[in-house]
GROMACS .gro file of C-alpha atoms in nm:
model
  456
    1UNK     CA    1   0.000   0.000   0.000
    2UNK     CA    2   0.161   0.332  -0.106
    3UNK     CA    3   0.191   0.637   0.119
    4UNK     CA    4  -0.104   0.826  -0.036
    5UNK     CA    5  -0.335   0.524  -0.015
    6UNK     CA    6  -0.239   0.462   0.348
    7UNK     CA    7  -0.313   0.824   0.440
    8UNK     CA    8  -0.651   0.816   0.266
    9UNK     CA    9  -0.738   0.487   0.437
   10UNK     CA   10  -0.659   0.622   0.784
   11UNK     CA   11  -0.859   0.939   0.712
   12UNK     CA   12  -1.155   0.724   0.604
   13UNK     CA   13  -1.136   0.510   0.922
   14UNK     CA   14  -1.102   0.819   1.135
   15UNK     CA   15  -1.411   0.981   0.980
   16UNK     CA   16  -1.615   0.664   1.038
   17UNK     CA   17  -1.523   0.664   1.410
   18UNK     CA   18  -1.590   1.036   1.448
   19UNK     CA   19  -1.932   0.990   1.286
   20UNK     CA   20  -2.003   0.704   1.528
   21UNK     CA   21  -1.899   0.924   1.821
   22UNK     CA   22  -2.118   1.218   1.710
   23UNK     CA   23  -2.425   0.995   1.666
   24UNK     CA   24  -2.360   0.830   2.005
   25UNK     CA   25  -2.325   1.166   2.179
   26UNK     CA   26  -2.651   1.293   2.028
   27UNK     CA   27  -2.831   0.985   2.156
   28UNK     CA   28  -2.666   1.018   2.499
   29UNK     CA   29  -2.791   1.377   2.536
   30UNK     CA   30  -3.127   1.224   2.620
   31UNK     CA   31  -2.995   1.003   2.903
   32UNK     CA   32  -2.868   1.099   3.247
   33UNK     CA   33  -2.518   1.231   3.327
   34UNK     CA   34  -2.409   0.910   3.502
   35UNK     CA   35  -2.461   0.702   3.187
   36UNK     CA   36  -2.290   0.968   2.972
   37UNK     CA   37  -1.982   0.958   3.195
   38UNK     CA   38  -1.974   0.578   3.186
   39UNK     CA   39  -1.990   0.588   2.807
   40UNK     CA   40  -1.711   0.848   2.787
   41UNK     CA   41  -1.471   0.655   3.013
   42UNK     CA   42  -1.568   0.328   2.846
   43UNK     CA   43  -1.492   0.482   2.507
   44UNK     CA   44  -1.148   0.601   2.627
   45UNK     CA   45  -1.074   0.263   2.784
   46UNK     CA   46  -1.167   0.091   2.457
   47UNK     CA   47  -0.936   0.320   2.256
   48UNK     CA   48  -0.645   0.271   2.497
   49UNK     CA   49  -0.677  -0.108   2.475
   50UNK     CA   50  -0.668  -0.101   2.096
   51UNK     CA   51  -0.382   0.150   2.092
   52UNK     CA   52  -0.166  -0.081   2.306
   53UNK     CA   53  -0.272  -0.383   2.100
   54UNK     CA   54  -0.159  -0.208   1.781
   55UNK     CA   55   0.180  -0.145   1.944
   56UNK     CA   56   0.224  -0.517   2.004
   57UNK     CA   57   0.153  -0.597   1.639
   58UNK     CA   58   0.363  -0.300   1.521
   59UNK     CA   59   0.110  -0.184   1.262
   60UNK     CA   60   0.189   0.188   1.254
   61UNK     CA   61  -0.110   0.300   1.048
   62UNK     CA   62  -0.345   0.141   1.305
   63UNK     CA   63  -0.140   0.281   1.594
   64UNK     CA   64  -0.171   0.633   1.452
   65UNK     CA   65  -0.541   0.577   1.393
   66UNK     CA   66  -0.607   0.505   1.762
   67UNK     CA   67  -0.355   0.766   1.877
   68UNK     CA   68  -0.550   1.023   1.679
   69UNK     CA   69  -0.876   0.917   1.843
   70UNK     CA   70  -0.716   0.956   2.187
   71UNK     CA   71  -0.666   1.330   2.133
   72UNK     CA   72  -0.880   1.542   2.366
   73UNK     CA   73  -1.045   1.775   2.115
   74UNK     CA   74  -1.176   2.127   2.160
   75UNK     CA   75  -1.398   2.339   1.938
   76UNK     CA   76  -1.185   2.470   1.655
   77UNK     CA   77  -1.105   2.845   1.658
   78UNK     CA   78  -0.920   3.064   1.405
   79UNK     CA   79  -0.582   2.922   1.511
   80UNK     CA   80  -0.574   2.557   1.610
   81UNK     CA   81  -0.285   2.365   1.766
   82UNK     CA   82  -0.186   2.040   1.936
   83UNK     CA   83  -0.058   2.044   2.295
   84UNK     CA   84   0.153   1.753   2.419
   85UNK     CA   85  -0.004   1.733   2.762
   86UNK     CA   86   0.161   1.647   3.090
   87UNK     CA   87   0.044   1.680   3.453
   88UNK     CA   88   0.024   2.047   3.554
   89UNK     CA   89   0.070   2.168   3.193
   90UNK     CA   90  -0.280   2.031   3.128
   91UNK     CA   91  -0.413   2.297   3.367
   92UNK     CA   92  -0.245   2.571   3.161
   93UNK     CA   93  -0.398   2.431   2.842
   94UNK     CA   94  -0.746   2.423   3.001
   95UNK     CA   95  -0.714   2.790   3.094
   96UNK     CA   96  -0.589   2.887   2.746
   97UNK     CA   97  -0.883   2.708   2.583
   98UNK     CA   98  -1.122   2.881   2.820
   99UNK     CA   99  -0.980   3.235   2.792
  100UNK     CA  100  -0.871   3.270   2.427
  101UNK     CA  101  -1.126   3.373   2.164
  102UNK     CA  102  -0.898   3.298   1.869
  103UNK     CA  103  -0.672   3.003   1.961
  104UNK     CA  104  -0.780   2.648   2.047
  105UNK     CA  105  -0.563   2.365   2.178
  106UNK     CA  106  -0.630   1.995   2.134
  107UNK     CA  107  -0.446   1.786   2.393
  108UNK     CA  108  -0.261   1.456   2.349
  109UNK     CA  109  -0.067   1.310   2.641
  110UNK     CA  110   0.305   1.327   2.563
  111UNK     CA  111   0.357   0.992   2.737
  112UNK     CA  112   0.208   0.808   2.437
  113UNK     CA  113   0.533   0.880   2.253
  114UNK     CA  114   0.719   0.683   2.521
  115UNK     CA  115   0.516   0.376   2.426
  116UNK     CA  116   0.577   0.435   2.055
  117UNK     CA  117   0.953   0.453   2.107
  118UNK     CA  118   0.980   0.153   2.341
  119UNK     CA  119   0.761  -0.076   2.129
  120UNK     CA  120   0.875   0.023   1.781
  121UNK     CA  121   1.245   0.092   1.848
  122UNK     CA  122   1.384  -0.030   2.183
  123UNK     CA  123   1.282  -0.057   2.548
  124UNK     CA  124   1.632   0.052   2.659
  125UNK     CA  125   1.639   0.393   2.492
  126UNK     CA  126   1.433   0.572   2.755
  127UNK     CA  127   1.676   0.452   3.023
  128UNK     CA  128   1.943   0.677   2.874
  129UNK     CA  129   2.005   1.028   3.002
  130UNK     CA  130   1.917   1.304   2.759
  131UNK     CA  131   2.291   1.373   2.706
  132UNK     CA  132   2.358   1.005   2.623
  133UNK     CA  133   2.061   1.003   2.388
  134UNK     CA  134   2.185   1.305   2.195
  135UNK     CA  135   2.510   1.118   2.120
  136UNK     CA  136   2.326   0.805   2.003
  137UNK     CA  137   2.297   0.896   1.633
  138UNK     CA  138   2.193   0.548   1.523
  139UNK     CA  139   1.883   0.530   1.744
  140UNK     CA  140   1.805   0.899   1.694
  141UNK     CA  141   1.773   0.838   1.320
  142UNK     CA  142   1.537   0.544   1.381
  143UNK     CA  143   1.321   0.745   1.620
  144UNK     CA  144   1.319   1.046   1.388
  145UNK     CA  145   1.193   0.826   1.104
  146UNK     CA  146   0.918   0.681   1.326
  147UNK     CA  147   0.813   1.016   1.475
  148UNK     CA  148   0.812   1.182   1.131
  149UNK     CA  149   0.548   0.939   1.009
  150UNK     CA  150   0.333   0.982   1.319
  151UNK     CA  151   0.346   1.363   1.334
  152UNK     CA  152   0.297   1.394   0.957
  153UNK     CA  153  -0.027   1.194   0.978
  154UNK     CA  154  -0.157   1.371   1.289
  155UNK     CA  155  -0.097   1.709   1.124
  156UNK     CA  156  -0.260   1.600   0.799
  157UNK     CA  157  -0.566   1.456   0.975
  158UNK     CA  158  -0.623   1.758   1.197
  159UNK     CA  159  -0.471   2.050   1.003
  160UNK     CA  160  -0.294   2.188   1.310
  161UNK     CA  161  -0.126   2.529   1.280
  162UNK     CA  162   0.133   2.458   1.552
  163UNK     CA  163   0.247   2.218   1.825
  164UNK     CA  164   0.311   2.329   2.184
  165UNK     CA  165   0.498   2.134   2.450
  166UNK     CA  166   0.611   2.189   2.808
  167UNK     CA  167   0.990   2.191   2.863
  168UNK     CA  168   1.237   2.077   2.603
  169UNK     CA  169   1.453   1.820   2.781
  170UNK     CA  170   1.211   1.527   2.748
  171UNK     CA  171   1.388   1.254   2.553
  172UNK     CA  172   1.062   1.138   2.394
  173UNK     CA  173   1.003   1.478   2.232
  174UNK     CA  174   1.345   1.558   2.083
  175UNK     CA  175   1.259   1.423   1.740
  176UNK     CA  176   0.912   1.580   1.739
  177UNK     CA  177   1.082   1.917   1.781
  178UNK     CA  178   1.341   1.836   1.514
  179UNK     CA  179   1.077   1.720   1.266
  180UNK     CA  180   0.879   2.041   1.318
  181UNK     CA  181   1.188   2.260   1.270
  182UNK     CA  182   1.291   2.066   0.958
  183UNK     CA  183   0.943   2.109   0.807
  184UNK     CA  184   0.877   2.472   0.914
  185UNK     CA  185   0.598   2.371   1.152
  186UNK     CA  186   0.576   2.617   1.446
  187UNK     CA  187   0.693   2.433   1.760
  188UNK     CA  188   0.654   2.623   2.087
  189UNK     CA  189   0.788   2.520   2.426
  190UNK     CA  190   0.631   2.648   2.747
  191UNK     CA  191   0.910   2.634   3.007
  192UNK     CA  192   0.719   2.530   3.317
  193UNK     CA  193   1.028   2.486   3.541
  194UNK     CA  194   1.106   2.858   3.539
  195UNK     CA  195   0.865   2.951   3.819
  196UNK     CA  196   1.137   3.018   4.073
  197UNK     CA  197   1.306   3.290   4.275
  198UNK     CA  198   1.521   3.526   4.067
  199UNK     CA  199   1.825   3.420   4.269
  200UNK     CA  200   1.815   3.072   4.118
  201UNK     CA  201   1.731   3.146   3.755
  202UNK     CA  202   2.095   3.119   3.646
  203UNK     CA  203   2.149   2.781   3.818
  204UNK     CA  204   1.833   2.635   3.666
  205UNK     CA  205   1.907   2.767   3.317
  206UNK     CA  206   2.272   2.653   3.329
  207UNK     CA  207   2.147   2.300   3.396
  208UNK     CA  208   1.875   2.322   3.129
  209UNK     CA  209   2.100   2.456   2.853
  210UNK     CA  210   2.329   2.154   2.864
  211UNK     CA  211   2.071   2.048   2.605
  212UNK     CA  212   2.029   2.272   2.301
  213UNK     CA  213   1.687   2.421   2.245
  214UNK     CA  214   1.509   2.287   1.935
  215UNK     CA  215   1.199   2.480   1.833
  216UNK     CA  216   1.046   2.802   1.707
  217UNK     CA  217   0.995   2.986   2.033
  218UNK     CA  218   1.060   2.934   2.406
  219UNK     CA  219   0.780   3.072   2.625
  220UNK     CA  220   0.887   3.160   2.981
  221UNK     CA  221   0.704   3.282   3.293
  222UNK     CA  222   0.908   3.591   3.383
  223UNK     CA  223   1.157   3.855   3.266
  224UNK     CA  224   1.421   3.715   3.501
  225UNK     CA  225   1.414   3.364   3.352
  226UNK     CA  226   1.414   3.512   3.000
  227UNK     CA  227   1.729   3.710   3.079
  228UNK     CA  228   1.895   3.393   3.213
  229UNK     CA  229   1.816   3.203   2.891
  230UNK     CA  230   1.923   3.485   2.658
  231UNK     CA  231   2.258   3.512   2.842
  232UNK     CA  232   2.310   3.134   2.869
  233UNK     CA  233   2.557   2.900   2.699
  234UNK     CA  234   2.298   2.822   2.430
  235UNK     CA  235   2.380   3.100   2.183
  236UNK     CA  236   2.079   3.009   1.965
  237UNK     CA  237   1.851   3.158   2.232
  238UNK     CA  238   1.795   3.532   2.194
  239UNK     CA  239   1.542   3.810   2.247
  240UNK     CA  240   1.355   3.709   1.933
  241UNK     CA  241   1.288   3.344   2.019
  242UNK     CA  242   1.243   3.371   2.398
  243UNK     CA  243   0.919   3.541   2.507
  244UNK     CA  244   0.768   3.623   2.847
  245UNK     CA  245   0.406   3.500   2.870
  246UNK     CA  246   0.344   3.453   3.244
  247UNK     CA  247   0.177   3.133   3.365
  248UNK     CA  248  -0.182   3.094   3.236
  249UNK     CA  249  -0.316   2.885   3.525
  250UNK     CA  250  -0.165   3.121   3.786
  251UNK     CA  251  -0.285   3.439   3.615
  252UNK     CA  252  -0.631   3.287   3.588
  253UNK     CA  253  -0.618   3.202   3.958
  254UNK     CA  254  -0.526   3.563   4.044
  255UNK     CA  255  -0.825   3.690   3.843
  256UNK     CA  256  -1.067   3.437   3.997
  257UNK     CA  257  -0.955   3.508   4.353
  258UNK     CA  258  -1.003   3.882   4.315
  259UNK     CA  259  -1.372   3.805   4.268
  260UNK     CA  260  -1.411   3.554   4.550
  261UNK     CA  261  -1.478   3.596   4.918
  262UNK     CA  262  -1.254   3.403   5.156
  263UNK     CA  263  -1.424   3.121   5.343
  264UNK     CA  264  -1.456   3.209   5.709
  265UNK     CA  265  -1.392   2.865   5.855
  266UNK     CA  266  -1.331   2.854   6.227
  267UNK     CA  267  -1.175   2.507   6.213
  268UNK     CA  268  -0.971   2.297   5.975
  269UNK     CA  269  -1.159   2.046   5.760
  270UNK     CA  270  -0.879   1.923   5.533
  271UNK     CA  271  -0.496   1.929   5.529
  272UNK     CA  272  -0.298   1.857   5.212
  273UNK     CA  273   0.064   1.742   5.188
  274UNK     CA  274   0.225   1.787   4.846
  275UNK     CA  275   0.437   1.475   4.861
  276UNK     CA  276   0.787   1.449   4.715
  277UNK     CA  277   1.084   1.216   4.703
  278UNK     CA  278   1.427   1.350   4.810
  279UNK     CA  279   1.586   1.280   4.471
  280UNK     CA  280   1.353   1.511   4.277
  281UNK     CA  281   1.450   1.806   4.501
  282UNK     CA  282   1.823   1.764   4.440
  283UNK     CA  283   1.821   1.817   4.063
  284UNK     CA  284   1.986   2.158   4.064
  285UNK     CA  285   2.155   2.162   4.404
  286UNK     CA  286   2.464   2.047   4.587
  287UNK     CA  287   2.478   1.681   4.694
  288UNK     CA  288   2.579   1.798   5.044
  289UNK     CA  289   2.209   1.866   5.091
  290UNK     CA  290   2.114   1.502   5.030
  291UNK     CA  291   2.106   1.363   5.386
  292UNK     CA  292   1.924   1.668   5.518
  293UNK     CA  293   1.653   1.653   5.249
  294UNK     CA  294   1.608   1.276   5.300
  295UNK     CA  295   1.540   1.346   5.669
  296UNK     CA  296   1.316   1.640   5.583
  297UNK     CA  297   1.100   1.431   5.346
  298UNK     CA  298   1.061   1.163   5.611
  299UNK     CA  299   0.965   1.414   5.883
  300UNK     CA  300   0.704   1.592   5.671
  301UNK     CA  301   0.524   1.267   5.586
  302UNK     CA  302   0.540   1.153   5.950
  303UNK     CA  303   0.395   1.492   6.056
  304UNK     CA  304   0.084   1.423   5.846
  305UNK     CA  305   0.058   1.066   5.974
  306UNK     CA  306   0.079   1.173   6.341
  307UNK     CA  307  -0.167   1.461   6.301
  308UNK     CA  308  -0.415   1.231   6.125
  309UNK     CA  309  -0.411   1.013   6.438
  310UNK     CA  310  -0.454   1.314   6.668
  311UNK     CA  311  -0.734   1.475   6.464
  312UNK     CA  312  -0.970   1.195   6.348
  313UNK     CA  313  -1.239   1.446   6.242
  314UNK     CA  314  -1.007   1.617   5.988
  315UNK     CA  315  -0.931   1.480   5.641
  316UNK     CA  316  -0.561   1.445   5.556
  317UNK     CA  317  -0.446   1.397   5.195
  318UNK     CA  318  -0.097   1.298   5.079
  319UNK     CA  319  -0.093   1.383   4.707
  320UNK     CA  320   0.188   1.213   4.513
  321UNK     CA  321   0.292   1.247   4.150
  322UNK     CA  322   0.144   0.995   3.906
  323UNK     CA  323   0.429   0.739   3.849
  324UNK     CA  324   0.397   0.438   4.082
  325UNK     CA  325   0.733   0.487   4.256
  326UNK     CA  326   0.614   0.812   4.419
  327UNK     CA  327   0.323   0.643   4.597
  328UNK     CA  328   0.541   0.341   4.680
  329UNK     CA  329   0.794   0.575   4.844
  330UNK     CA  330   0.525   0.714   5.078
  331UNK     CA  331   0.382   0.371   5.161
  332UNK     CA  332   0.729   0.234   5.240
  333UNK     CA  333   0.808   0.540   5.451
  334UNK     CA  334   0.493   0.500   5.663
  335UNK     CA  335   0.500   0.118   5.679
  336UNK     CA  336   0.685   0.118   6.014
  337UNK     CA  337   0.460   0.379   6.174
  338UNK     CA  338   0.163   0.152   6.232
  339UNK     CA  339  -0.177   0.125   6.068
  340UNK     CA  340  -0.268   0.415   5.841
  341UNK     CA  341  -0.561   0.610   5.995
  342UNK     CA  342  -0.891   0.599   5.806
  343UNK     CA  343  -0.890   0.980   5.767
  344UNK     CA  344  -0.553   0.974   5.584
  345UNK     CA  345  -0.560   0.918   5.206
  346UNK     CA  346  -0.249   0.859   4.994
  347UNK     CA  347  -0.330   0.918   4.627
  348UNK     CA  348  -0.170   0.992   4.292
  349UNK     CA  349  -0.504   1.059   4.123
  350UNK     CA  350  -0.647   1.395   4.030
  351UNK     CA  351  -0.501   1.742   3.993
  352UNK     CA  352  -0.300   1.890   4.283
  353UNK     CA  353  -0.466   2.228   4.241
  354UNK     CA  354  -0.812   2.073   4.290
  355UNK     CA  355  -0.694   1.933   4.625
  356UNK     CA  356  -0.553   2.277   4.711
  357UNK     CA  357  -0.894   2.440   4.655
  358UNK     CA  358  -1.061   2.188   4.888
  359UNK     CA  359  -0.800   2.217   5.166
  360UNK     CA  360  -0.756   2.467   5.448
  361UNK     CA  361  -0.384   2.405   5.511
  362UNK     CA  362  -0.134   2.316   5.238
  363UNK     CA  363   0.198   2.164   5.345
  364UNK     CA  364   0.482   2.138   5.096
  365UNK     CA  365   0.841   2.203   5.000
  366UNK     CA  366   0.991   2.369   4.693
  367UNK     CA  367   0.695   2.323   4.458
  368UNK     CA  368   0.508   2.569   4.237
  369UNK     CA  369   0.180   2.435   4.375
  370UNK     CA  370   0.259   2.627   4.697
  371UNK     CA  371   0.248   2.944   4.490
  372UNK     CA  372  -0.097   2.841   4.368
  373UNK     CA  373  -0.199   2.780   4.729
  374UNK     CA  374  -0.071   3.127   4.817
  375UNK     CA  375  -0.275   3.291   4.540
  376UNK     CA  376  -0.580   3.086   4.647
  377UNK     CA  377  -0.553   3.230   5.001
  378UNK     CA  378  -0.469   2.904   5.175
  379UNK     CA  379  -0.271   2.871   5.497
  380UNK     CA  380   0.074   2.739   5.399
  381UNK     CA  381   0.326   2.538   5.597
  382UNK     CA  382   0.667   2.505   5.434
  383UNK     CA  383   1.042   2.492   5.501
  384UNK     CA  384   1.256   2.802   5.539
  385UNK     CA  385   1.567   2.788   5.320
  386UNK     CA  386   1.902   2.742   5.493
  387UNK     CA  387   2.260   2.632   5.426
  388UNK     CA  388   2.175   2.265   5.484
  389UNK     CA  389   1.917   2.273   5.207
  390UNK     CA  390   2.134   2.484   4.979
  391UNK     CA  391   1.833   2.677   4.850
  392UNK     CA  392   1.579   2.932   4.960
  393UNK     CA  393   1.218   2.826   4.948
  394UNK     CA  394   0.957   3.014   4.745
  395UNK     CA  395   0.871   3.196   5.065
  396UNK     CA  396   1.203   3.285   5.226
  397UNK     CA  397   1.049   3.554   5.447
  398UNK     CA  398   0.725   3.606   5.634
  399UNK     CA  399   0.414   3.674   5.427
  400UNK     CA  400   0.050   3.665   5.531
  401UNK     CA  401  -0.065   3.305   5.565
  402UNK     CA  402   0.285   3.154   5.522
  403UNK     CA  403   0.427   2.952   5.813
  404UNK     CA  404   0.755   2.763   5.854
  405UNK     CA  405   0.818   2.420   6.000
  406UNK     CA  406   1.056   2.435   6.295
  407UNK     CA  407   0.998   2.099   6.463
  408UNK     CA  408   0.762   1.799   6.487
  409UNK     CA  409   0.492   2.010   6.655
  410UNK     CA  410   0.464   2.282   6.386
  411UNK     CA  411   0.177   2.125   6.191
  412UNK     CA  412  -0.005   2.024   6.510
  413UNK     CA  413   0.017   2.382   6.644
  414UNK     CA  414  -0.095   2.532   6.314
  415UNK     CA  415  -0.408   2.314   6.309
  416UNK     CA  416  -0.478   2.390   6.675
  417UNK     CA  417  -0.452   2.768   6.629
  418UNK     CA  418  -0.607   2.782   6.281
  419UNK     CA  419  -0.803   3.094   6.196
  420UNK     CA  420  -0.877   3.172   5.830
  421UNK     CA  421  -1.014   3.513   5.930
  422UNK     CA  422  -0.653   3.633   5.966
  423UNK     CA  423  -0.590   3.591   5.593
  424UNK     CA  424  -0.576   3.900   5.376
  425UNK     CA  425  -0.850   3.930   5.114
  426UNK     CA  426  -0.584   3.962   4.845
  427UNK     CA  427  -0.230   3.824   4.838
  428UNK     CA  428   0.070   4.037   4.744
  429UNK     CA  429   0.122   4.102   4.370
  430UNK     CA  430   0.489   4.179   4.452
  431UNK     CA  431   0.535   3.824   4.583
  432UNK     CA  432   0.376   3.679   4.269
  433UNK     CA  433   0.592   3.896   4.041
  434UNK     CA  434   0.900   3.740   4.199
  435UNK     CA  435   0.807   3.417   4.021
  436UNK     CA  436   0.590   3.497   3.719
  437UNK     CA  437   0.460   3.792   3.519
  438UNK     CA  438   0.118   3.883   3.659
  439UNK     CA  439  -0.107   3.961   3.361
  440UNK     CA  440  -0.462   4.091   3.321
  441UNK     CA  441  -0.533   3.826   3.057
  442UNK     CA  442  -0.382   3.473   3.083
  443UNK     CA  443  -0.390   3.413   2.708
  444UNK     CA  444  -0.300   3.754   2.563
  445UNK     CA  445   0.078   3.720   2.524
  446UNK     CA  446   0.068   3.362   2.392
  447UNK     CA  447  -0.194   3.461   2.132
  448UNK     CA  448   0.031   3.753   2.035
  449UNK     CA  449   0.337   3.527   1.992
  450UNK     CA  450   0.140   3.283   1.778
  451UNK     CA  451   0.027   3.568   1.551
  452UNK     CA  452   0.389   3.676   1.505
  453UNK     CA  453   0.501   3.323   1.414
  454UNK     CA  454   0.215   3.241   1.178
  455UNK     CA  455   0.246   3.574   0.991
  456UNK     CA  456   0.601   3.486   0.878
   0.00000   0.00000   0.00000
C-alpha cells in the first residue's frame, strides 16, 4: 500500500469513528449524566486497549489511527494547535482554551510517545540520560523516522497550525521538535520549570542549557528567567525566540480570587501534603544537601501521619505524583509507623490544584503548587531555606498566611490555632511577580506570539 493510499485509508477510518462518536453523543444527550460519563470513560478505555494492541503488532497505520482518536479535542477556533499534555501543563492548556477567543488547543498526552519509542524501536532507549541520547545517532535516526510518520499523519488529519509542548529536555520529544523545525511547523515550548526565585534562575538555566533548544519559540514565565536564557551557553537563544508570557493557570487564579470571598472557617476540615521524594528536590543543588533533604522528606510525611491520628475528624491527603514509585515511596516510609488512619488518604489521582482548593492548610516544600496555594488564600506550611538545604524556598520571608516548620509540633500547632479570618482578602502582587509575570489576561501574550510566528 503506497503512502497516499495509506493516508486516505486512515482518514476514512477516522471519519467513520468520528461519525459514530457524534451519533452516540446525540443519543446520549437524552440520558442521564451518570450514563454519559460511563460511556465516555468506556470509550477512552476501549481506545487505549486497541492503541496498546496495535503497538504489540507494530502496525503503525493502526497505531496512529487510535492515537489520533485519543486526542482530547476542543472546538476549533481561528488558530488551532496540538498540545503535548503532561500533569500540571494540562491545567495551563485548560485555561488557554477557556480564555482565548482565537486560539484552540487539542491535547494529546506526551507519554504516548514513550510507548511508541519503546515498542517500535527499543525498550532501553528511555533509560538513557538526555545527554547520552543526543550522542546516540543510530537510534536517533530510527526514532526520527518513526516520529516523522506519526506527526505527519496527525498534522494532515487535523490541520494543526502549531504544536506546543512543556519543557524541552524530554527525551521522547526531541525528534518531534526536530521534525517540526525541519518542516517549518511552528513548535513552541512552554518552560514550566522557570517559576522560581530570581536568585536561582541562572542555576536552573545553566542546567537546562546543557541540552540545546530545538523549536520556534521558548515561552517563559518571567523577565528574570528570559534574561537567564538569553545570556546562557545556548547562543541560539535570543530576544527574538524567547518570550515572556506569564503562567496561564496562575494568572487565571489571580483573576478568579479577586472576585471571590474568603471562606470564614473557624476550624480545619482538610490538610494537604504535596508529597515528594528527596531525589527530585536535588536536581539543581549540591549533593551535600542530600542527607538533610532525606530526613526532611521523612519528617514531613510523618507529621501528616501523626496529626491524622490526633485529629480523626479532619481529612488528611498525601498527594503524590502519578508514576507508581512516588506512591510506593510514601507507603514504604509509613510502613513502620503503624496502621494508616482511616482519615488519611495517599493518592496519585487527580489534579494537585483541585486538592488545594478543597483544603484549608497546604503543606509542601519547593513546589510551584505552593504558589498556587498562596494565590488561592490558603494557609501554607513550608520549610525556610538554609545552608543545609542549599536553596531558599519560594517563601524565604514572612508573608501573610505563610508559616515555617521548625519541629515535629509545627503542623499540630498550626491546626490547633487555625483561623482563616486572619488571611488578607488579596495576596501580594509583589510576591507573585517574583516568580511569574502577573497579567490581566492569561492568554494575551501567547496569542500575540502565535500571531507573530504564523504571519512569517
